[in-house]
Amino acid sequence: MASGPKLSDAAFRSAAERALIGEHPTIVKLRALLERVAATDATVLITGESGSGKEIVARAIHTLSVRSGRAFVPVNCAAIPHELLESEMFGHERGAFTGAAGPRHGLFSTADGGTLFLDEIGEMPLQLQAKLLRVLEDGIVRPVGSDRATRVDARIIAASNADLIAAVRKGGFREDLFYRLQVVPIIIPPLRERRSDIPLLIDYFLDRMRQRLPGRDWTVTREAMVHLWSYDWPGNVRELENMVERLVIMCEDSVIDTPLLPGNLVTAGRMAETRIPATLGEKGVNLNAMVRELEGRMINEALKQTGGNKQAAARLLGLKRTTFSAKLRRCGVIAPASGDERDEA
Ligand SMILES: Nc1ncnc2c1ncn2[C@@H]1O[C@H](COP(=O)(O)OP(=O)(O)O)[C@@H](O)[C@H]1O
Ligand SMILES: [Mg+2]
């Protein structure tokens, strides 16, 4: 196995199906990182807003690793009642607690040889965090109510949509566990910080709909694309994925146009209001970030008003077309592709 993981055809196919789509520099870097991380057994902590792709990233690491032939076991720490989480994870002995009729394997054992994905780890009760830390350190699992100790070899990938450092400061999350988990930290930016991937993801999801509904096809008008692309997507890629499905279902012919979009997406689709302060204050400001944010906002507004026409948008902002294009690239904002107005610059 010195040459690294060999993927079976099936594993390879599922890796392709779960491809992490995106050409934004942060996603390109992330894909390269995944491959390097997959070649190791290091514990990974993935941070990102809900729907940004934490689980798909965790699965990709598993699929690309030598563990791909064994189980990938997701545990949502927020969805399982606190009292049950411990026995779910570590298993229990018969009669360990009321209702524990027979002995039971925990998810740690299920993930033996594979990967245990601890989703929403920030929701794990402190007492269980202590137990998890011990297991991570010695690789030994003790079921609830049992003296029996079993060695388990599960790779741990944890995910959180909350700022765990803040939780550590407030005493809601153990600092030692935090450092033990984030041997490799992976941060997934929210979709609104990689808007240039929105058209790409829409294409990808439309393609999947084409496979599901053979013989049908859809196109998104330039104006609709501008709205889709300037919306803030609080639910990130998951929200976009659901939106594409909804638009395809609602669409009577094959054209997805602005009237089909939900009203809030069209009207509230502005860039989030910035916190650009009127005064400097004691702590000072990050002038570059403020200028970039204002630029990005104005560029989005101009493109929206002009239905994506860059020449007209540049005029609205009092910029030369070339200056405007350079700013577009710098913001990571790429105007939606259209047949008649290609940007060669
Ligand atoms: N970069 C991406 N490319 C393709 N699909 C994605 C991407 N990011 C997220 N998705 C899809 O969006 C949905 C939400 O992703 P998920 O990994 O469950 O997010 P999270 O765990 O952060 O809430 C899933 O259906 C996933 O397949
Ligand atoms: Mg998730």
Short mmCIF file of N, CA and C in Angstrom, two decimals, residues 64-236:
data_model
loop_
_atom_site.label_atom_id
_atom_site.label_comp_id
_atom_site.label_asym_id
_atom_site.label_seq_id
_atom_site.Cartn_x
_atom_site.Cartn_y
_atom_site.Cartn_z
N LEU A 64 -11.35 9.10 -0.67
CA LEU A 64 -10.01 9.15 -1.27
C LEU A 64 -8.97 8.43 -0.42
N SER A 65 -9.37 7.96 0.76
CA SER A 65 -8.38 7.36 1.67
C SER A 65 -8.36 5.84 1.55
N VAL A 66 -7.38 5.21 2.17
CA VAL A 66 -7.30 3.74 2.16
C VAL A 66 -8.47 3.12 2.92
N ARG A 67 -9.19 3.94 3.66
CA ARG A 67 -10.32 3.43 4.44
C ARG A 67 -11.60 3.33 3.62
N SER A 68 -11.54 3.69 2.34
CA SER A 68 -12.77 3.83 1.55
C SER A 68 -13.58 2.53 1.48
N GLY A 69 -12.92 1.38 1.65
CA GLY A 69 -13.65 0.12 1.60
C GLY A 69 -14.44 -0.16 2.88
N ARG A 70 -14.14 0.61 3.93
CA ARG A 70 -14.85 0.41 5.20
C ARG A 70 -15.87 1.52 5.40
N ALA A 71 -16.54 1.49 6.55
CA ALA A 71 -17.69 2.37 6.73
C ALA A 71 -17.32 3.84 6.96
N PHE A 72 -18.18 4.70 6.42
CA PHE A 72 -18.17 6.11 6.77
C PHE A 72 -19.39 6.31 7.65
N VAL A 73 -19.18 6.67 8.91
CA VAL A 73 -20.30 6.69 9.86
C VAL A 73 -20.55 8.12 10.36
N PRO A 74 -21.63 8.74 9.88
CA PRO A 74 -21.91 10.09 10.34
C PRO A 74 -22.71 10.09 11.65
N VAL A 75 -22.32 10.95 12.58
CA VAL A 75 -23.06 11.10 13.83
C VAL A 75 -23.38 12.58 13.97
N ASN A 76 -24.67 12.91 14.04
CA ASN A 76 -25.01 14.31 14.24
C ASN A 76 -25.21 14.57 15.73
N CYS A 77 -24.21 15.19 16.33
CA CYS A 77 -24.22 15.38 17.78
C CYS A 77 -25.37 16.28 18.24
N ALA A 78 -25.90 17.09 17.32
CA ALA A 78 -26.99 17.98 17.71
C ALA A 78 -28.34 17.27 17.63
N ALA A 79 -28.42 16.19 16.85
CA ALA A 79 -29.71 15.55 16.61
C ALA A 79 -30.01 14.45 17.62
N ILE A 80 -28.97 13.94 18.28
CA ILE A 80 -29.17 12.84 19.23
C ILE A 80 -29.27 13.42 20.64
N PRO A 81 -30.32 13.05 21.39
CA PRO A 81 -30.47 13.58 22.75
C PRO A 81 -29.20 13.31 23.57
N HIS A 82 -28.82 14.31 24.38
CA HIS A 82 -27.58 14.22 25.13
C HIS A 82 -27.44 12.92 25.92
N GLU A 83 -28.53 12.46 26.52
CA GLU A 83 -28.46 11.27 27.37
C GLU A 83 -28.12 10.03 26.53
N LEU A 84 -28.50 10.06 25.26
CA LEU A 84 -28.29 8.87 24.43
C LEU A 84 -26.98 8.90 23.66
N LEU A 85 -26.43 10.10 23.53
CA LEU A 85 -25.26 10.26 22.66
C LEU A 85 -24.10 9.37 23.09
N GLU A 86 -23.87 9.29 24.40
CA GLU A 86 -22.73 8.50 24.87
C GLU A 86 -22.86 7.03 24.47
N SER A 87 -24.06 6.45 24.70
CA SER A 87 -24.20 5.03 24.37
C SER A 87 -24.26 4.83 22.86
N GLU A 88 -24.79 5.82 22.13
CA GLU A 88 -24.76 5.73 20.67
C GLU A 88 -23.32 5.66 20.18
N MET A 89 -22.48 6.48 20.77
CA MET A 89 -21.10 6.55 20.30
C MET A 89 -20.26 5.37 20.75
N PHE A 90 -20.41 5.03 22.03
CA PHE A 90 -19.48 4.04 22.60
C PHE A 90 -20.11 2.67 22.83
N GLY A 91 -21.42 2.59 22.65
CA GLY A 91 -22.10 1.34 22.91
C GLY A 91 -22.43 1.20 24.39
N HIS A 92 -23.18 0.17 24.73
CA HIS A 92 -23.48 -0.03 26.14
C HIS A 92 -23.62 -1.51 26.45
N GLU A 93 -23.53 -1.80 27.76
CA GLU A 93 -23.68 -3.15 28.27
C GLU A 93 -25.15 -3.36 28.56
N ARG A 94 -25.57 -4.61 28.54
CA ARG A 94 -26.95 -4.91 28.91
C ARG A 94 -27.24 -4.36 30.30
N GLY A 95 -28.37 -3.63 30.44
CA GLY A 95 -28.76 -3.11 31.74
C GLY A 95 -27.93 -1.93 32.22
N ALA A 96 -27.15 -1.33 31.32
CA ALA A 96 -26.32 -0.19 31.71
C ALA A 96 -27.18 0.97 32.19
N PHE A 97 -28.35 1.08 31.62
CA PHE A 97 -29.30 2.11 32.07
C PHE A 97 -30.69 1.63 31.73
N THR A 98 -31.71 2.29 32.28
CA THR A 98 -33.08 1.88 32.02
C THR A 98 -33.32 1.88 30.52
N GLY A 99 -33.82 0.76 30.03
CA GLY A 99 -34.10 0.70 28.60
C GLY A 99 -33.00 0.03 27.80
N ALA A 100 -31.85 -0.18 28.43
CA ALA A 100 -30.76 -0.86 27.72
C ALA A 100 -30.97 -2.35 27.85
N ALA A 101 -31.83 -2.89 27.00
CA ALA A 101 -32.23 -4.28 27.13
C ALA A 101 -31.08 -5.24 26.85
N GLY A 102 -30.36 -4.98 25.81
CA GLY A 102 -29.25 -5.87 25.48
C GLY A 102 -28.00 -5.05 25.23
N PRO A 103 -26.85 -5.72 25.14
CA PRO A 103 -25.62 -4.97 24.85
C PRO A 103 -25.68 -4.42 23.43
N ARG A 104 -24.97 -3.36 23.21
CA ARG A 104 -25.03 -2.76 21.89
C ARG A 104 -23.69 -2.16 21.50
N HIS A 105 -23.35 -2.37 20.24
CA HIS A 105 -22.13 -1.75 19.71
C HIS A 105 -22.35 -0.27 19.52
N GLY A 106 -21.33 0.49 19.73
CA GLY A 106 -21.46 1.92 19.47
C GLY A 106 -20.99 2.26 18.06
N LEU A 107 -21.23 3.49 17.66
CA LEU A 107 -20.86 3.91 16.32
C LEU A 107 -19.34 3.92 16.11
N PHE A 108 -18.61 4.09 17.23
CA PHE A 108 -17.15 4.01 17.15
C PHE A 108 -16.74 2.64 16.60
N SER A 109 -17.39 1.59 17.11
CA SER A 109 -17.05 0.24 16.64
C SER A 109 -17.49 0.04 15.21
N THR A 110 -18.66 0.59 14.86
CA THR A 110 -19.14 0.49 13.47
C THR A 110 -18.12 1.11 12.52
N ALA A 111 -17.48 2.17 13.00
CA ALA A 111 -16.53 2.89 12.13
C ALA A 111 -15.13 2.30 12.18
N ASP A 112 -14.97 1.15 12.88
CA ASP A 112 -13.63 0.54 13.00
C ASP A 112 -13.05 0.27 11.61
N GLY A 113 -11.88 0.76 11.38
CA GLY A 113 -11.25 0.60 10.07
C GLY A 113 -11.68 1.67 9.07
N GLY A 114 -12.75 2.38 9.42
CA GLY A 114 -13.26 3.42 8.53
C GLY A 114 -13.15 4.81 9.16
N THR A 115 -14.19 5.61 8.91
CA THR A 115 -14.16 7.00 9.35
C THR A 115 -15.40 7.34 10.15
N LEU A 116 -15.20 8.00 11.29
CA LEU A 116 -16.32 8.47 12.10
C LEU A 116 -16.43 9.97 11.91
N PHE A 117 -17.61 10.40 11.42
CA PHE A 117 -17.81 11.82 11.14
C PHE A 117 -18.67 12.43 12.24
N LEU A 118 -18.06 13.23 13.09
CA LEU A 118 -18.78 13.84 14.21
C LEU A 118 -19.25 15.23 13.81
N ASP A 119 -20.50 15.28 13.35
CA ASP A 119 -21.06 16.52 12.84
C ASP A 119 -21.59 17.35 14.00
N GLU A 120 -21.50 18.67 13.87
CA GLU A 120 -21.96 19.60 14.90
C GLU A 120 -21.37 19.25 16.26
N ILE A 121 -20.07 19.08 16.26
CA ILE A 121 -19.36 18.65 17.45
C ILE A 121 -19.51 19.66 18.60
N GLY A 122 -19.75 20.93 18.25
CA GLY A 122 -19.91 21.96 19.28
C GLY A 122 -21.08 21.70 20.20
N GLU A 123 -22.01 20.82 19.77
CA GLU A 123 -23.19 20.52 20.57
C GLU A 123 -22.94 19.37 21.55
N MET A 124 -21.76 18.81 21.51
CA MET A 124 -21.50 17.67 22.38
C MET A 124 -21.37 18.13 23.83
N PRO A 125 -22.06 17.45 24.77
CA PRO A 125 -21.97 17.86 26.18
C PRO A 125 -20.52 17.76 26.69
N LEU A 126 -20.17 18.66 27.59
CA LEU A 126 -18.78 18.72 28.10
C LEU A 126 -18.27 17.41 28.64
N GLN A 127 -19.14 16.71 29.35
CA GLN A 127 -18.72 15.47 30.00
C GLN A 127 -18.34 14.42 28.94
N LEU A 128 -19.11 14.42 27.85
CA LEU A 128 -18.82 13.49 26.78
C LEU A 128 -17.56 13.91 26.01
N GLN A 129 -17.34 15.21 25.97
CA GLN A 129 -16.11 15.71 25.33
C GLN A 129 -14.88 15.12 26.02
N ALA A 130 -14.96 15.04 27.36
CA ALA A 130 -13.84 14.49 28.12
C ALA A 130 -13.60 13.04 27.73
N LYS A 131 -14.70 12.29 27.59
CA LYS A 131 -14.58 10.88 27.24
C LYS A 131 -14.03 10.72 25.82
N LEU A 132 -14.52 11.57 24.92
CA LEU A 132 -14.04 11.51 23.55
C LEU A 132 -12.54 11.78 23.48
N LEU A 133 -12.11 12.76 24.25
CA LEU A 133 -10.69 13.10 24.25
C LEU A 133 -9.85 11.90 24.67
N ARG A 134 -10.32 11.18 25.70
CA ARG A 134 -9.59 10.01 26.17
C ARG A 134 -9.52 8.95 25.06
N VAL A 135 -10.63 8.74 24.38
CA VAL A 135 -10.64 7.74 23.30
C VAL A 135 -9.69 8.15 22.18
N LEU A 136 -9.68 9.44 21.88
CA LEU A 136 -8.79 9.91 20.81
C LEU A 136 -7.34 9.70 21.20
N GLU A 137 -7.07 9.82 22.51
CA GLU A 137 -5.69 9.70 22.93
C GLU A 137 -5.20 8.26 23.00
N ASP A 138 -6.05 7.34 23.49
CA ASP A 138 -5.53 5.97 23.60
C ASP A 138 -6.18 4.98 22.63
N GLY A 139 -7.18 5.43 21.85
CA GLY A 139 -7.79 4.54 20.86
C GLY A 139 -8.58 3.40 21.49
N ILE A 140 -8.96 3.58 22.77
CA ILE A 140 -9.67 2.50 23.46
C ILE A 140 -11.07 2.95 23.85
N VAL A 141 -12.05 2.13 23.47
CA VAL A 141 -13.45 2.47 23.72
C VAL A 141 -13.99 1.60 24.85
N ARG A 142 -14.68 2.26 25.80
CA ARG A 142 -15.32 1.53 26.88
C ARG A 142 -16.82 1.77 26.80
N PRO A 143 -17.60 0.71 26.50
CA PRO A 143 -19.05 0.88 26.43
C PRO A 143 -19.60 1.32 27.78
N VAL A 144 -20.73 2.02 27.77
CA VAL A 144 -21.36 2.48 29.00
C VAL A 144 -21.70 1.29 29.88
N GLY A 145 -21.34 1.35 31.13
CA GLY A 145 -21.66 0.30 32.10
C GLY A 145 -20.80 -0.94 31.94
N SER A 146 -19.64 -0.81 31.31
CA SER A 146 -18.82 -1.99 31.07
C SER A 146 -17.37 -1.72 31.46
N ASP A 147 -16.67 -2.77 31.90
CA ASP A 147 -15.24 -2.64 32.19
C ASP A 147 -14.44 -3.06 30.96
N ARG A 148 -15.16 -3.66 30.02
CA ARG A 148 -14.53 -4.15 28.82
C ARG A 148 -13.97 -2.96 28.01
N ALA A 149 -12.76 -3.12 27.54
CA ALA A 149 -12.17 -2.06 26.74
C ALA A 149 -11.76 -2.64 25.40
N THR A 150 -12.17 -2.01 24.33
CA THR A 150 -11.78 -2.50 23.00
C THR A 150 -11.01 -1.43 22.26
N ARG A 151 -10.01 -1.93 21.55
CA ARG A 151 -9.23 -1.01 20.72
C ARG A 151 -10.01 -0.76 19.43
N VAL A 152 -10.15 0.50 19.08
CA VAL A 152 -10.87 0.84 17.86
C VAL A 152 -10.01 1.75 17.01
N ASP A 153 -10.00 1.43 15.71
CA ASP A 153 -9.21 2.23 14.79
C ASP A 153 -10.15 2.98 13.84
N ALA A 154 -10.65 4.11 14.30
CA ALA A 154 -11.54 4.91 13.45
C ALA A 154 -10.90 6.27 13.23
N ARG A 155 -10.91 6.67 11.98
CA ARG A 155 -10.41 8.01 11.70
C ARG A 155 -11.50 9.02 12.07
N ILE A 156 -11.11 10.08 12.75
CA ILE A 156 -12.09 11.05 13.20
C ILE A 156 -12.06 12.30 12.33
N ILE A 157 -13.25 12.63 11.78
CA ILE A 157 -13.41 13.92 11.12
C ILE A 157 -14.56 14.61 11.85
N ALA A 158 -14.30 15.80 12.37
CA ALA A 158 -15.34 16.53 13.09
C ALA A 158 -15.73 17.74 12.28
N ALA A 159 -16.96 18.22 12.50
CA ALA A 159 -17.41 19.42 11.78
C ALA A 159 -18.20 20.30 12.72
N SER A 160 -18.12 21.58 12.45
CA SER A 160 -18.86 22.53 13.27
C SER A 160 -19.25 23.72 12.42
N ASN A 161 -20.48 24.20 12.61
CA ASN A 161 -20.84 25.41 11.88
C ASN A 161 -20.70 26.62 12.79
N ALA A 162 -20.31 26.36 14.02
CA ALA A 162 -20.15 27.47 14.95
C ALA A 162 -18.66 27.72 15.14
N ASP A 163 -18.38 28.85 15.68
CA ASP A 163 -17.01 29.21 15.95
C ASP A 163 -16.59 28.51 17.24
N LEU A 164 -15.86 27.40 17.09
CA LEU A 164 -15.50 26.61 18.27
C LEU A 164 -14.55 27.36 19.20
N ILE A 165 -13.73 28.24 18.62
CA ILE A 165 -12.82 29.00 19.48
C ILE A 165 -13.61 29.87 20.45
N ALA A 166 -14.68 30.46 19.93
CA ALA A 166 -15.53 31.28 20.80
C ALA A 166 -16.14 30.41 21.89
N ALA A 167 -16.56 29.19 21.50
CA ALA A 167 -17.14 28.27 22.49
C ALA A 167 -16.10 27.89 23.54
N VAL A 168 -14.85 27.73 23.12
CA VAL A 168 -13.78 27.40 24.05
C VAL A 168 -13.61 28.55 25.05
N ARG A 169 -13.62 29.78 24.52
CA ARG A 169 -13.46 30.94 25.41
C ARG A 169 -14.59 31.03 26.42
N LYS A 170 -15.79 30.68 25.97
CA LYS A 170 -16.95 30.79 26.86
C LYS A 170 -17.07 29.57 27.77
N GLY A 171 -16.21 28.59 27.60
CA GLY A 171 -16.24 27.42 28.47
C GLY A 171 -17.19 26.34 28.02
N GLY A 172 -17.75 26.45 26.82
CA GLY A 172 -18.69 25.45 26.33
C GLY A 172 -18.00 24.33 25.56
N PHE A 173 -16.72 24.52 25.26
CA PHE A 173 -16.01 23.46 24.56
C PHE A 173 -14.60 23.34 25.11
N ARG A 174 -14.17 22.10 25.34
CA ARG A 174 -12.85 21.87 25.95
C ARG A 174 -11.73 22.30 25.02
N GLU A 175 -10.82 23.07 25.57
CA GLU A 175 -9.71 23.57 24.77
C GLU A 175 -8.80 22.43 24.30
N ASP A 176 -8.53 21.47 25.21
CA ASP A 176 -7.64 20.37 24.84
C ASP A 176 -8.24 19.53 23.70
N LEU A 177 -9.56 19.33 23.76
CA LEU A 177 -10.21 18.57 22.69
C LEU A 177 -10.16 19.34 21.38
N PHE A 178 -10.38 20.64 21.49
CA PHE A 178 -10.33 21.48 20.29
C PHE A 178 -8.99 21.31 19.57
N TYR A 179 -7.89 21.40 20.31
CA TYR A 179 -6.59 21.27 19.66
C TYR A 179 -6.33 19.86 19.17
N ARG A 180 -6.88 18.87 19.89
CA ARG A 180 -6.72 17.48 19.49
C ARG A 180 -7.46 17.22 18.17
N LEU A 181 -8.61 17.89 17.99
CA LEU A 181 -9.41 17.69 16.79
C LEU A 181 -8.83 18.41 15.58
N GLN A 182 -8.38 19.63 15.84
CA GLN A 182 -8.01 20.39 14.65
C GLN A 182 -6.53 20.22 14.30
N VAL A 183 -6.12 18.96 14.22
CA VAL A 183 -4.77 18.68 13.72
C VAL A 183 -4.67 19.25 12.30
N VAL A 184 -5.70 18.98 11.51
CA VAL A 184 -5.81 19.64 10.21
C VAL A 184 -7.11 20.43 10.19
N PRO A 185 -7.03 21.76 10.27
CA PRO A 185 -8.27 22.55 10.18
C PRO A 185 -8.63 22.80 8.72
N ILE A 186 -9.90 22.62 8.40
CA ILE A 186 -10.36 22.92 7.04
C ILE A 186 -11.51 23.91 7.16
N ILE A 187 -11.37 25.04 6.50
CA ILE A 187 -12.43 26.05 6.58
C ILE A 187 -13.08 26.18 5.21
N ILE A 188 -14.41 26.01 5.17
CA ILE A 188 -15.13 26.14 3.91
C ILE A 188 -15.82 27.50 3.90
N PRO A 189 -15.49 28.35 2.95
CA PRO A 189 -16.11 29.67 2.95
C PRO A 189 -17.58 29.58 2.54
N PRO A 190 -18.40 30.49 3.05
CA PRO A 190 -19.81 30.51 2.63
C PRO A 190 -19.90 30.82 1.14
N LEU A 191 -21.00 30.42 0.52
CA LEU A 191 -21.15 30.58 -0.92
C LEU A 191 -21.05 32.04 -1.35
N ARG A 192 -21.54 32.96 -0.49
CA ARG A 192 -21.51 34.38 -0.89
C ARG A 192 -20.08 34.92 -0.96
N GLU A 193 -19.12 34.16 -0.42
CA GLU A 193 -17.73 34.60 -0.54
C GLU A 193 -17.02 33.92 -1.72
N ARG A 194 -17.77 33.17 -2.50
CA ARG A 194 -17.21 32.56 -3.72
C ARG A 194 -18.29 32.55 -4.79
N ARG A 195 -18.84 33.76 -5.00
CA ARG A 195 -19.97 33.88 -5.92
C ARG A 195 -19.65 33.42 -7.33
N SER A 196 -18.38 33.50 -7.71
CA SER A 196 -18.05 33.12 -9.09
C SER A 196 -18.37 31.65 -9.34
N ASP A 197 -18.55 30.86 -8.28
CA ASP A 197 -18.91 29.45 -8.45
C ASP A 197 -20.41 29.23 -8.61
N ILE A 198 -21.21 30.27 -8.39
CA ILE A 198 -22.66 30.08 -8.44
C ILE A 198 -23.12 29.59 -9.82
N PRO A 199 -22.70 30.26 -10.93
CA PRO A 199 -23.14 29.75 -12.24
C PRO A 199 -22.69 28.31 -12.50
N LEU A 200 -21.49 28.00 -12.03
CA LEU A 200 -20.94 26.66 -12.20
C LEU A 200 -21.77 25.62 -11.45
N LEU A 201 -22.13 25.94 -10.21
CA LEU A 201 -22.92 25.02 -9.41
C LEU A 201 -24.32 24.88 -10.01
N ILE A 202 -24.87 25.98 -10.51
CA ILE A 202 -26.20 25.91 -11.13
C ILE A 202 -26.14 24.96 -12.33
N ASP A 203 -25.10 25.10 -13.16
CA ASP A 203 -24.92 24.20 -14.30
C ASP A 203 -24.85 22.74 -13.85
N TYR A 204 -24.08 22.53 -12.80
CA TYR A 204 -23.90 21.18 -12.28
C TYR A 204 -25.23 20.59 -11.80
N PHE A 205 -25.99 21.39 -11.05
CA PHE A 205 -27.27 20.88 -10.54
C PHE A 205 -28.28 20.71 -11.68
N LEU A 206 -28.23 21.59 -12.69
CA LEU A 206 -29.12 21.43 -13.85
C LEU A 206 -28.77 20.14 -14.59
N ASP A 207 -27.47 19.87 -14.69
CA ASP A 207 -27.03 18.65 -15.34
C ASP A 207 -27.58 17.42 -14.63
N ARG A 208 -27.55 17.47 -13.31
CA ARG A 208 -28.10 16.34 -12.56
C ARG A 208 -29.59 16.19 -12.79
N MET A 209 -30.29 17.34 -12.93
CA MET A 209 -31.72 17.28 -13.22
C MET A 209 -31.95 16.70 -14.62
N ARG A 210 -31.06 17.04 -15.56
CA ARG A 210 -31.18 16.48 -16.92
C ARG A 210 -31.05 14.96 -16.89
N GLN A 211 -30.16 14.47 -16.03
CA GLN A 211 -30.02 13.02 -15.92
C GLN A 211 -31.24 12.38 -15.29
N ARG A 212 -31.84 13.11 -14.37
CA ARG A 212 -33.03 12.56 -13.71
C ARG A 212 -34.26 12.65 -14.60
N LEU A 213 -34.30 13.67 -15.45
CA LEU A 213 -35.45 13.87 -16.33
C LEU A 213 -34.97 13.91 -17.78
N PRO A 214 -34.64 12.73 -18.33
CA PRO A 214 -34.03 12.70 -19.66
C PRO A 214 -34.98 13.33 -20.69
N GLY A 215 -34.38 13.99 -21.67
CA GLY A 215 -35.18 14.60 -22.72
C GLY A 215 -35.58 16.04 -22.40
N ARG A 216 -35.36 16.44 -21.14
CA ARG A 216 -35.71 17.82 -20.81
C ARG A 216 -34.44 18.64 -20.66
N ASP A 217 -34.60 19.93 -20.87
CA ASP A 217 -33.43 20.81 -20.82
C ASP A 217 -33.87 22.20 -20.38
N TRP A 218 -32.99 22.92 -19.74
CA TRP A 218 -33.34 24.26 -19.24
C TRP A 218 -32.18 25.22 -19.46
N THR A 219 -32.55 26.46 -19.66
CA THR A 219 -31.52 27.50 -19.68
C THR A 219 -31.95 28.60 -18.70
N VAL A 220 -30.95 29.26 -18.14
CA VAL A 220 -31.21 30.35 -17.20
C VAL A 220 -30.93 31.66 -17.93
N THR A 221 -31.88 32.59 -17.91
CA THR A 221 -31.64 33.86 -18.60
C THR A 221 -30.55 34.65 -17.86
N ARG A 222 -29.97 35.58 -18.59
CA ARG A 222 -28.89 36.35 -18.01
C ARG A 222 -29.38 37.13 -16.80
N GLU A 223 -30.57 37.71 -16.93
CA GLU A 223 -31.08 38.51 -15.82
C GLU A 223 -31.33 37.64 -14.58
N ALA A 224 -31.94 36.48 -14.79
CA ALA A 224 -32.18 35.58 -13.65
C ALA A 224 -30.85 35.18 -13.02
N MET A 225 -29.85 34.94 -13.87
CA MET A 225 -28.55 34.53 -13.35
C MET A 225 -27.93 35.64 -12.48
N VAL A 226 -28.11 36.87 -12.90
CA VAL A 226 -27.56 37.98 -12.10
C VAL A 226 -28.22 38.00 -10.71
N HIS A 227 -29.52 37.76 -10.67
CA HIS A 227 -30.20 37.71 -9.36
C HIS A 227 -29.69 36.54 -8.52
N LEU A 228 -29.60 35.39 -9.17
CA LEU A 228 -29.15 34.19 -8.43
C LEU A 228 -27.76 34.40 -7.88
N TRP A 229 -27.02 35.21 -8.60
CA TRP A 229 -25.63 35.33 -8.27
C TRP A 229 -25.39 36.44 -7.27
N SER A 230 -26.32 37.42 -7.17
CA SER A 230 -26.08 38.45 -6.16
C SER A 230 -26.82 38.16 -4.85
N TYR A 231 -27.65 37.14 -4.85
CA TYR A 231 -28.32 36.74 -3.60
C TYR A 231 -27.28 36.21 -2.61
N ASP A 232 -27.56 36.36 -1.32
CA ASP A 232 -26.54 36.00 -0.32
C ASP A 232 -26.50 34.53 0.09
N TRP A 233 -27.47 33.75 -0.27
CA TRP A 233 -27.49 32.30 0.00
C TRP A 233 -27.13 31.95 1.44
N PRO A 234 -27.98 32.36 2.40
CA PRO A 234 -27.69 32.01 3.79
C PRO A 234 -27.64 30.49 4.01
N GLY A 235 -28.36 29.74 3.18
CA GLY A 235 -28.32 28.28 3.31
C GLY A 235 -27.27 27.65 2.40
N ASN A 236 -26.44 28.52 1.81
CA ASN A 236 -25.29 28.08 1.01
C ASN A 236 -25.63 27.11 -0.12
#
